[in-house]
PDB file of C-alpha atoms and ligand atoms in Angstrom:
ATOM      1  CA  MET A   1    -114.992 252.627-115.916  1.00 95.00           C
ATOM      2  CA  GLU A   2    -112.245 254.546-114.210  1.00 98.00           C
ATOM      3  CA  ILE A   3    -109.632 255.919-117.107  1.00 98.00           C
ATOM      4  CA  ARG A   4    -106.204 256.788-116.224  1.00 98.00           C
ATOM      5  CA  VAL A   5    -103.558 258.214-118.172  1.00 98.00           C
ATOM      6  CA  TYR A   6    -100.075 257.515-117.754  1.00 98.00           C
ATOM      7  CA  ARG A   7     -96.636 259.244-119.309  1.00 97.00           C
ATOM      8  CA  ASN A   8     -94.969 255.561-120.442  1.00 96.00           C
ATOM      9  CA  GLU A   9     -95.607 251.944-120.462  1.00 97.00           C
ATOM     10  CA  LYS A  10     -93.193 251.592-117.777  1.00 97.00           C
ATOM     11  CA  GLU A  11     -95.743 253.631-115.466  1.00 98.00           C
ATOM     12  CA  ILE A  12     -98.580 251.504-116.410  1.00 98.00           C
ATOM     13  CA  GLY A  13     -96.606 247.995-115.618  1.00 98.00           C
ATOM     14  CA  GLU A  14     -96.176 249.686-112.093  1.00 98.00           C
ATOM     15  CA  ALA A  15     -99.363 250.823-111.259  1.00 98.00           C
ATOM     16  CA  ALA A  16    -101.551 247.503-112.875  1.00 98.00           C
ATOM     17  CA  GLY A  17     -98.442 245.285-111.101  1.00 98.00           C
ATOM     18  CA  LYS A  18     -99.120 247.430-107.413  1.00 98.00           C
ATOM     19  CA  ILE A  19    -102.371 246.408-107.595  1.00 98.00           C
ATOM     20  CA  ILE A  20    -102.020 242.850-108.490  1.00 98.00           C
ATOM     21  CA  CYS A  21     -98.730 242.859-105.679  1.00 98.00           C
ATOM     22  CA  SER A  22    -101.254 244.018-102.954  1.00 98.00           C
ATOM     23  CA  LEU A  23    -103.870 241.597-103.485  1.00 98.00           C
ATOM     24  CA  VAL A  24    -101.408 238.468-103.901  1.00 98.00           C
ATOM     25  CA  ASN A  25    -100.204 239.808-100.478  1.00 98.00           C
ATOM     26  CA  GLU A  26    -103.941 240.057 -98.789  1.00 98.00           C
ATOM     27  CA  LYS A  27    -105.090 237.155-100.452  1.00 98.00           C
ATOM     28  CA  PRO A  28    -102.032 234.734-101.337  1.00 98.00           C
ATOM     29  CA  ASP A  29    -104.531 232.076-102.913  1.00 98.00           C
ATOM     30  CA  CYS A  30    -106.206 234.810-105.232  1.00 98.00           C
ATOM     31  CA  VAL A  31    -107.281 234.044-109.242  1.00 98.00           C
ATOM     32  CA  LEU A  32    -105.537 235.947-111.657  1.00 98.00           C
ATOM     33  CA  GLY A  33    -106.921 236.222-115.299  1.00 98.00           C
ATOM     34  CA  PHE A  34    -103.870 237.217-117.506  1.00 98.00           C
ATOM     35  CA  ALA A  35    -103.559 238.304-121.057  1.00 98.00           C
ATOM     36  CA  THR A  36    -100.697 238.186-123.816  1.00 97.00           C
ATOM     37  CA  GLY A  37     -99.523 240.412-126.152  1.00 94.00           C
ATOM     38  CA  ALA A  38     -97.401 243.516-125.758  1.00 96.00           C
ATOM     39  CA  SER A  39     -99.813 245.326-123.708  1.00 98.00           C
ATOM     40  CA  PRO A  40     -99.230 243.537-120.495  1.00 98.00           C
ATOM     41  CA  VAL A  41     -95.241 243.139-120.798  1.00 98.00           C
ATOM     42  CA  PRO A  42     -94.459 245.945-118.565  1.00 98.00           C
ATOM     43  CA  VAL A  43     -96.958 244.458-116.033  1.00 98.00           C
ATOM     44  CA  TYR A  44     -95.199 241.013-116.169  1.00 98.00           C
ATOM     45  CA  GLU A  45     -91.791 242.743-115.750  1.00 98.00           C
ATOM     46  CA  TYR A  46     -92.905 244.762-112.403  1.00 98.00           C
ATOM     47  CA  LEU A  47     -94.322 241.219-110.717  1.00 98.00           C
ATOM     48  CA  THR A  48     -90.832 239.674-111.867  1.00 98.00           C
ATOM     49  CA  GLU A  49     -88.858 242.372-110.473  1.00 98.00           C
ATOM     50  CA  GLN A  50     -91.250 242.479-107.232  1.00 98.00           C
ATOM     51  CA  TYR A  51     -90.874 238.557-106.943  1.00 98.00           C
ATOM     52  CA  ASN A  52     -86.532 238.844-107.057  1.00 98.00           C
ATOM     53  CA  GLU A  53     -86.636 241.632-104.373  1.00 98.00           C
ATOM     54  CA  GLY A  54     -88.845 238.975-102.106  1.00 98.00           C
ATOM     55  CA  LYS A  55     -91.780 241.424-102.021  1.00 98.00           C
ATOM     56  CA  VAL A  56     -94.061 238.898-103.099  1.00 98.00           C
ATOM     57  CA  SER A  57     -94.624 234.925-103.720  1.00 98.00           C
ATOM     58  CA  PHE A  58     -97.098 233.825-106.290  1.00 98.00           C
ATOM     59  CA  LYS A  59     -96.795 230.347-105.191  1.00 98.00           C
ATOM     60  CA  ASP A  60    -100.267 229.906-103.777  1.00 98.00           C
ATOM     61  CA  ILE A  61    -101.996 231.782-106.742  1.00 98.00           C
ATOM     62  CA  THR A  62    -104.158 230.007-109.883  1.00 98.00           C
ATOM     63  CA  THR A  63    -103.998 231.479-112.949  1.00 98.00           C
ATOM     64  CA  PHE A  64    -106.474 231.561-116.329  1.00 98.00           C
ATOM     65  CA  ASN A  65    -105.234 233.215-119.811  1.00 98.00           C
ATOM     66  CA  LEU A  66    -107.721 234.327-121.949  1.00 97.00           C
ATOM     67  CA  ASP A  67    -106.729 232.418-124.958  1.00 96.00           C
ATOM     68  CA  GLU A  68    -104.688 229.963-127.008  1.00 97.00           C
ATOM     69  CA  TYR A  69    -104.289 229.363-130.794  1.00 95.00           C
ATOM     70  CA  CYS A  70    -105.441 226.414-132.256  1.00 95.00           C
ATOM     71  CA  GLU A  71    -103.529 224.350-134.827  1.00 91.00           C
ATOM     72  CA  LEU A  72    -100.501 224.862-132.856  1.00 92.00           C
ATOM     73  CA  PRO A  73     -98.896 222.677-130.115  1.00 91.00           C
ATOM     74  CA  LYS A  74     -98.531 223.643-126.392  1.00 92.00           C
ATOM     75  CA  ASN A  75     -94.848 224.159-126.440  1.00 92.00           C
ATOM     76  CA  HIS A  76     -94.509 226.059-130.102  1.00 93.00           C
ATOM     77  CA  LYS A  77     -92.254 228.812-129.403  1.00 93.00           C
ATOM     78  CA  ASN A  78     -95.617 231.366-130.903  1.00 93.00           C
ATOM     79  CA  SER A  79     -97.880 229.404-128.331  1.00 95.00           C
ATOM     80  CA  TYR A  80     -99.674 231.875-125.823  1.00 96.00           C
ATOM     81  CA  TYR A  81     -98.578 228.646-123.167  1.00 97.00           C
ATOM     82  CA  THR A  82     -94.894 229.628-124.276  1.00 97.00           C
ATOM     83  CA  PHE A  83     -95.531 233.308-124.190  1.00 97.00           C
ATOM     84  CA  MET A  84     -96.545 233.256-120.659  1.00 98.00           C
ATOM     85  CA  GLN A  85     -93.805 230.589-119.717  1.00 98.00           C
ATOM     86  CA  GLU A  86     -91.126 233.487-121.124  1.00 98.00           C
ATOM     87  CA  ASN A  87     -92.651 236.751-119.818  1.00 98.00           C
ATOM     88  CA  LEU A  88     -93.756 235.478-116.599  1.00 98.00           C
ATOM     89  CA  PHE A  89     -94.645 232.032-115.372  1.00 98.00           C
ATOM     90  CA  GLY A  90     -90.772 230.690-116.007  1.00 98.00           C
ATOM     91  CA  LYS A  91     -89.344 233.672-114.027  1.00 98.00           C
ATOM     92  CA  ILE A  92     -91.547 233.364-110.571  1.00 98.00           C
ATOM     93  CA  ASP A  93     -92.940 230.493-108.058  1.00 98.00           C
ATOM     94  CA  VAL A  94     -96.170 230.220-109.731  1.00 98.00           C
ATOM     95  CA  ASN A  95     -97.297 226.708-109.289  1.00 98.00           C
ATOM     96  CA  PRO A  96     -97.347 224.879-112.770  1.00 97.00           C
ATOM     97  CA  GLU A  97    -100.712 222.749-111.397  1.00 97.00           C
ATOM     98  CA  LYS A  98    -102.062 225.701-110.890  1.00 98.00           C
ATOM     99  CA  ILE A  99    -101.955 227.359-114.367  1.00 98.00           C
ATOM    100  CA  ASN A 100    -104.798 227.155-116.503  1.00 98.00           C
ATOM    101  CA  PHE A 101    -105.193 227.730-120.449  1.00 97.00           C
ATOM    102  CA  LEU A 102    -107.396 226.467-123.393  1.00 97.00           C
ATOM    103  CA  ASP A 103    -106.141 223.748-125.413  1.00 96.00           C
ATOM    104  CA  GLY A 104    -106.639 224.931-128.761  1.00 94.00           C
ATOM    105  CA  ASN A 105    -106.576 221.692-129.972  1.00 94.00           C
ATOM    106  CA  ALA A 106    -109.359 220.088-128.083  1.00 95.00           C
ATOM    107  CA  ASP A 107    -113.113 219.650-128.656  1.00 94.00           C
ATOM    108  CA  GLU A 108    -114.458 223.201-128.766  1.00 93.00           C
ATOM    109  CA  ALA A 109    -117.771 222.258-126.648  1.00 94.00           C
ATOM    110  CA  THR A 110    -116.187 219.876-123.941  1.00 95.00           C
ATOM    111  CA  GLU A 111    -112.848 222.334-123.803  1.00 95.00           C
ATOM    112  CA  SER A 112    -115.610 225.355-123.222  1.00 94.00           C
ATOM    113  CA  LYS A 113    -117.312 223.582-120.486  1.00 94.00           C
ATOM    114  CA  ARG A 114    -114.493 222.199-118.767  1.00 96.00           C
ATOM    115  CA  TYR A 115    -112.957 226.079-118.784  1.00 96.00           C
ATOM    116  CA  ALA A 116    -116.077 227.461-117.289  1.00 94.00           C
ATOM    117  CA  ARG A 117    -116.221 224.747-114.553  1.00 95.00           C
ATOM    118  CA  ALA A 118    -112.537 225.301-113.861  1.00 97.00           C
ATOM    119  CA  ILE A 119    -113.011 229.221-113.168  1.00 96.00           C
ATOM    120  CA  GLU A 120    -115.903 228.875-111.235  1.00 95.00           C
ATOM    121  CA  GLU A 121    -114.145 225.910-109.122  1.00 97.00           C
ATOM    122  CA  SER A 122    -111.498 228.305-108.445  1.00 97.00           C
ATOM    123  CA  GLY A 123    -113.655 230.844-106.673  1.00 97.00           C
ATOM    124  CA  GLY A 124    -113.995 232.858-109.740  1.00 97.00           C
ATOM    125  CA  ILE A 125    -111.212 235.440-110.962  1.00 98.00           C
ATOM    126  CA  ASP A 126    -110.169 238.343-108.794  1.00 98.00           C
ATOM    127  CA  ILE A 127    -108.602 240.154-110.925  1.00 98.00           C
ATOM    128  CA  GLN A 128    -108.343 240.247-114.787  1.00 98.00           C
ATOM    129  CA  ILE A 129    -105.686 241.818-117.212  1.00 98.00           C
ATOM    130  CA  LEU A 130    -106.872 242.736-120.606  1.00 98.00           C
ATOM    131  CA  GLY A 131    -105.463 244.223-123.873  1.00 98.00           C
ATOM    132  CA  ILE A 132    -107.563 245.255-126.692  1.00 98.00           C
ATOM    133  CA  GLY A 133    -107.268 244.949-130.300  1.00 94.00           C
ATOM    134  CA  ARG A 134    -107.191 247.573-133.144  1.00 93.00           C
ATOM    135  CA  ASN A 135    -110.758 246.861-133.958  1.00 92.00           C
ATOM    136  CA  GLY A 136    -112.165 246.595-130.509  1.00 96.00           C
ATOM    137  CA  HIS A 137    -111.601 243.007-129.839  1.00 94.00           C
ATOM    138  CA  ILE A 138    -110.808 241.514-126.052  1.00 96.00           C
ATOM    139  CA  ALA A 139    -109.314 238.104-125.892  1.00 95.00           C
ATOM    140  CA  PHE A 140    -110.256 236.920-129.270  1.00 91.00           C
ATOM    141  CA  ASN A 141    -113.988 238.064-129.191  1.00 93.00           C
ATOM    142  CA  GLU A 142    -113.783 240.032-132.707  1.00 89.00           C
ATOM    143  CA  PRO A 143    -115.874 242.481-133.689  1.00 91.00           C
ATOM    144  CA  GLY A 144    -119.585 241.231-134.883  1.00 86.00           C
ATOM    145  CA  ALA A 145    -119.451 238.276-132.410  1.00 75.00           C
ATOM    146  CA  GLU A 146    -122.215 237.379-130.107  1.00 73.00           C
ATOM    147  CA  PHE A 147    -121.365 238.059-126.383  1.00 73.00           C
ATOM    148  CA  THR A 148    -121.179 234.365-125.523  1.00 73.00           C
ATOM    149  CA  ASP A 149    -120.563 233.304-121.976  1.00 74.00           C
ATOM    150  CA  GLU A 150    -118.213 230.450-122.306  1.00 87.00           C
ATOM    151  CA  ALA A 151    -114.982 229.890-124.341  1.00 88.00           C
ATOM    152  CA  TRP A 152    -115.553 229.212-128.006  1.00 90.00           C
ATOM    153  CA  LYS A 153    -113.578 228.825-131.053  1.00 93.00           C
ATOM    154  CA  VAL A 154    -113.152 231.947-132.969  1.00 92.00           C
ATOM    155  CA  THR A 155    -112.073 232.374-136.835  1.00 90.00           C
ATOM    156  CA  LEU A 156    -109.603 235.370-136.461  1.00 88.00           C
ATOM    157  CA  THR A 157    -110.486 238.486-138.631  1.00 86.00           C
ATOM    158  CA  GLN A 158    -107.755 239.995-140.969  1.00 89.00           C
ATOM    159  CA  SER A 159    -107.198 243.015-138.741  1.00 82.00           C
ATOM    160  CA  THR A 160    -106.154 240.720-135.717  1.00 83.00           C
ATOM    161  CA  ILE A 161    -103.918 238.411-138.444  1.00 88.00           C
ATOM    162  CA  ASP A 162    -102.524 241.457-139.895  1.00 87.00           C
ATOM    163  CA  ALA A 163    -101.506 242.799-136.639  1.00 83.00           C
ATOM    164  CA  ASN A 164     -99.918 239.323-134.943  1.00 85.00           C
ATOM    165  CA  SER A 165     -98.384 237.635-138.229  1.00 88.00           C
ATOM    166  CA  LYS A 166     -95.068 239.213-137.529  1.00 87.00           C
ATOM    167  CA  TYR A 167     -94.639 236.933-134.864  1.00 86.00           C
ATOM    168  CA  PHE A 168     -94.825 233.881-137.031  1.00 89.00           C
ATOM    169  CA  ASP A 169     -91.737 233.521-138.872  1.00 87.00           C
ATOM    170  CA  ASP A 170     -91.424 229.853-139.357  1.00 85.00           C
ATOM    171  CA  ILE A 171     -94.882 228.570-140.048  1.00 88.00           C
ATOM    172  CA  PRO A 172     -98.330 230.632-141.469  1.00 88.00           C
ATOM    173  CA  MET A 173    -100.014 232.223-138.609  1.00 91.00           C
ATOM    174  CA  PRO A 174    -103.274 230.322-137.158  1.00 94.00           C
ATOM    175  CA  ARG A 175    -106.582 231.399-138.327  1.00 94.00           C
ATOM    176  CA  HIS A 176    -108.182 230.082-135.238  1.00 95.00           C
ATOM    177  CA  ALA A 177    -108.093 230.192-131.948  1.00 95.00           C
ATOM    178  CA  MET A 178    -110.097 229.373-128.520  1.00 96.00           C
ATOM    179  CA  THR A 179    -110.967 232.706-126.528  1.00 95.00           C
ATOM    180  CA  MET A 180    -112.739 233.142-123.097  1.00 95.00           C
ATOM    181  CA  GLY A 181    -116.076 234.344-123.843  1.00 94.00           C
ATOM    182  CA  ILE A 182    -117.454 237.641-123.028  1.00 94.00           C
ATOM    183  CA  GLY A 183    -119.494 236.567-120.216  1.00 92.00           C
ATOM    184  CA  SER A 184    -116.707 234.910-118.574  1.00 93.00           C
ATOM    185  CA  ILE A 185    -114.490 237.998-118.696  1.00 96.00           C
ATOM    186  CA  MET A 186    -117.331 240.026-117.217  1.00 95.00           C
ATOM    187  CA  LYS A 187    -117.491 237.673-114.323  1.00 96.00           C
ATOM    188  CA  SER A 188    -114.179 238.426-113.274  1.00 98.00           C
ATOM    189  CA  LYS A 189    -114.249 240.869-110.046  1.00 98.00           C
ATOM    190  CA  LYS A 190    -112.251 243.505-111.469  1.00 98.00           C
ATOM    191  CA  ILE A 191    -110.801 244.275-114.695  1.00 98.00           C
ATOM    192  CA  ILE A 192    -107.935 246.333-115.701  1.00 98.00           C
ATOM    193  CA  LEU A 193    -107.616 246.862-119.768  1.00 98.00           C
ATOM    194  CA  ILE A 194    -104.178 248.247-120.729  1.00 98.00           C
ATOM    195  CA  ALA A 195    -103.985 250.215-123.950  1.00 98.00           C
ATOM    196  CA  THR A 196    -100.665 251.967-125.562  1.00 98.00           C
ATOM    197  CA  GLY A 197     -99.937 253.785-128.908  1.00 97.00           C
ATOM    198  CA  ASN A 198    -101.496 255.815-131.611  1.00 97.00           C
ATOM    199  CA  ALA A 199    -103.042 252.080-133.041  1.00 96.00           C
ATOM    200  CA  LYS A 200    -105.352 251.485-130.325  1.00 98.00           C
ATOM    201  CA  ALA A 201    -106.881 255.269-129.797  1.00 98.00           C
ATOM    202  CA  GLU A 202    -110.060 254.406-132.284  1.00 98.00           C
ATOM    203  CA  ALA A 203    -110.927 251.627-130.249  1.00 98.00           C
ATOM    204  CA  VAL A 204    -110.432 253.314-126.730  1.00 98.00           C
ATOM    205  CA  LYS A 205    -112.683 255.869-127.927  1.00 98.00           C
ATOM    206  CA  ASN A 206    -115.191 253.757-129.255  1.00 98.00           C
ATOM    207  CA  MET A 207    -114.892 251.355-126.223  1.00 98.00           C
ATOM    208  CA  ILE A 208    -115.413 254.093-123.836  1.00 98.00           C
ATOM    209  CA  ASN A 209    -117.363 256.629-125.441  1.00 98.00           C
ATOM    210  CA  GLY A 210    -119.361 254.600-128.502  1.00 97.00           C
ATOM    211  CA  PRO A 211    -122.460 252.882-127.761  1.00 97.00           C
ATOM    212  CA  VAL A 212    -122.532 249.184-126.066  1.00 96.00           C
ATOM    213  CA  THR A 213    -122.340 247.086-129.316  1.00 95.00           C
ATOM    214  CA  PRO A 214    -120.334 243.587-130.635  1.00 93.00           C
ATOM    215  CA  LEU A 215    -119.091 245.755-133.206  1.00 95.00           C
ATOM    216  CA  CYS A 216    -116.880 247.071-130.305  1.00 96.00           C
ATOM    217  CA  PRO A 217    -116.564 244.222-128.149  1.00 96.00           C
ATOM    218  CA  ALA A 218    -114.615 246.043-125.699  1.00 97.00           C
ATOM    219  CA  SER A 219    -117.773 248.453-125.191  1.00 97.00           C
ATOM    220  CA  ILE A 220    -119.464 245.802-123.207  1.00 96.00           C
ATOM    221  CA  LEU A 221    -117.213 246.666-120.061  1.00 97.00           C
ATOM    222  CA  GLN A 222    -119.099 250.187-119.978  1.00 98.00           C
ATOM    223  CA  GLN A 223    -121.276 247.757-118.424  1.00 96.00           C
ATOM    224  CA  HIS A 224    -118.947 246.036-115.649  1.00 97.00           C
ATOM    225  CA  LYS A 225    -118.737 247.667-111.988  1.00 97.00           C
ATOM    226  CA  ASP A 226    -115.260 247.633-111.411  1.00 98.00           C
ATOM    227  CA  VAL A 227    -112.778 248.305-114.522  1.00 98.00           C
ATOM    228  CA  ILE A 228    -109.788 250.257-114.459  1.00 98.00           C
ATOM    229  CA  ILE A 229    -108.629 251.350-117.925  1.00 98.00           C
ATOM    230  CA  MET A 230    -105.018 252.568-118.258  1.00 98.00           C
ATOM    231  CA  LEU A 231    -103.599 254.166-121.276  1.00 98.00           C
ATOM    232  CA  ASP A 232    -100.604 256.078-122.168  1.00 98.00           C
ATOM    233  CA  GLU A 233    -101.182 259.635-123.826  1.00 97.00           C
ATOM    234  CA  ALA A 234    -100.852 257.880-127.680  1.00 98.00           C
ATOM    235  CA  ALA A 235    -104.061 255.821-126.833  1.00 98.00           C
ATOM    236  CA  ALA A 236    -106.262 258.132-124.984  1.00 98.00           C
ATOM    237  CA  ASN A 237    -105.526 261.197-127.686  1.00 97.00           C
ATOM    238  CA  LEU A 238    -109.218 260.844-128.781  1.00 97.00           C
ATOM    239  CA  LEU A 239    -110.760 261.024-125.666  1.00 96.00           C
TER     240      LEU A 239
HETATM  241  C1  F6R B   1    -104.119 238.512-126.032  1.00 82.00           C
HETATM  242  C2  F6R B   1    -105.529 238.947-126.143  1.00 82.00           C
HETATM  243  C3  F6R B   1    -105.822 240.261-127.164  1.00 82.00           C
HETATM  244  C4  F6R B   1    -104.578 241.240-126.947  1.00 82.00           C
HETATM  245  C5  F6R B   1    -104.567 241.937-127.994  1.00 82.00           C
HETATM  246  C6  F6R B   1    -103.839 242.930-127.889  1.00 82.00           C
HETATM  247  O1  F6R B   1    -104.293 237.494-125.048  1.00 82.00           O
HETATM  248  O2  F6R B   1    -106.513 238.271-125.629  1.00 82.00           O
HETATM  249  O3  F6R B   1    -107.079 240.431-126.704  1.00 82.00           O
HETATM  250  O4  F6R B   1    -104.691 241.566-125.772  1.00 82.00           O
HETATM  251  O5  F6R B   1    -104.914 241.436-129.487  1.00 82.00           O
HETATM  252  O6  F6R B   1    -102.558 242.663-128.380  1.00 82.00           O
HETATM  253  P1  F6R B   1    -100.956 243.891-128.024  1.00 82.00           P
HETATM  254  O7  F6R B   1    -101.094 244.078-126.416  1.00 82.00           O
HETATM  255  O8  F6R B   1    -100.202 242.940-128.532  1.00 82.00           O
HETATM  256  O9  F6R B   1    -101.570 245.240-128.783  1.00 82.00           O
END
């Protein structure tokens, strides 16, 4: 694990964004894995800026997102599909046919196989962006869950519901999500995990210095050969 500490979120966005842009410029048809949530937003801002300045084109990339809520239509304002449209995909020249999402309303077993096959047929994820939950989750693989390979349907924990229900002002937050499995995430060629703020410090400490255990799903990243952990000072506070 390579640990890098930055002064603020903007610097993290730029650092992660530069790695992505140089890959896209070298390999225009690369495969990128994206996360939602607050942590990667500065990265998406940097990618949008670079695109607007004509320094990079995303027209040939393929994308896979980590997760999607169940019990929510794809175009609902709180779906992760909508989040990605608003924060990145709607602002750059990505080909809509090459954007891949889990369908939170499909049959679990069929959807899980479809997503794993799609990732494999794309040649595999070159760079996967991750955030980390306050409880150590990555994607929606919550503590205690088995390390499964493929996508699966999870019941969200109270910690995740507490962290995310602020975004749901009209309907109750869904209690289930489809998530890429830990095995699929670990197959990514390179992983960049971003964590900012005090609330993540304990999870970051457990991920880096704790034992590899399903009780802290992110701890499995200790076994990945190319992972960069990008932190601000608050998230690095307990290291
Ligand atoms: C989102 C995802 C989640 C988030 C995590 C951190 O696609 O997979 O694991 O990365 O919950 O969320 P933020 O960045 O909002 O603190």
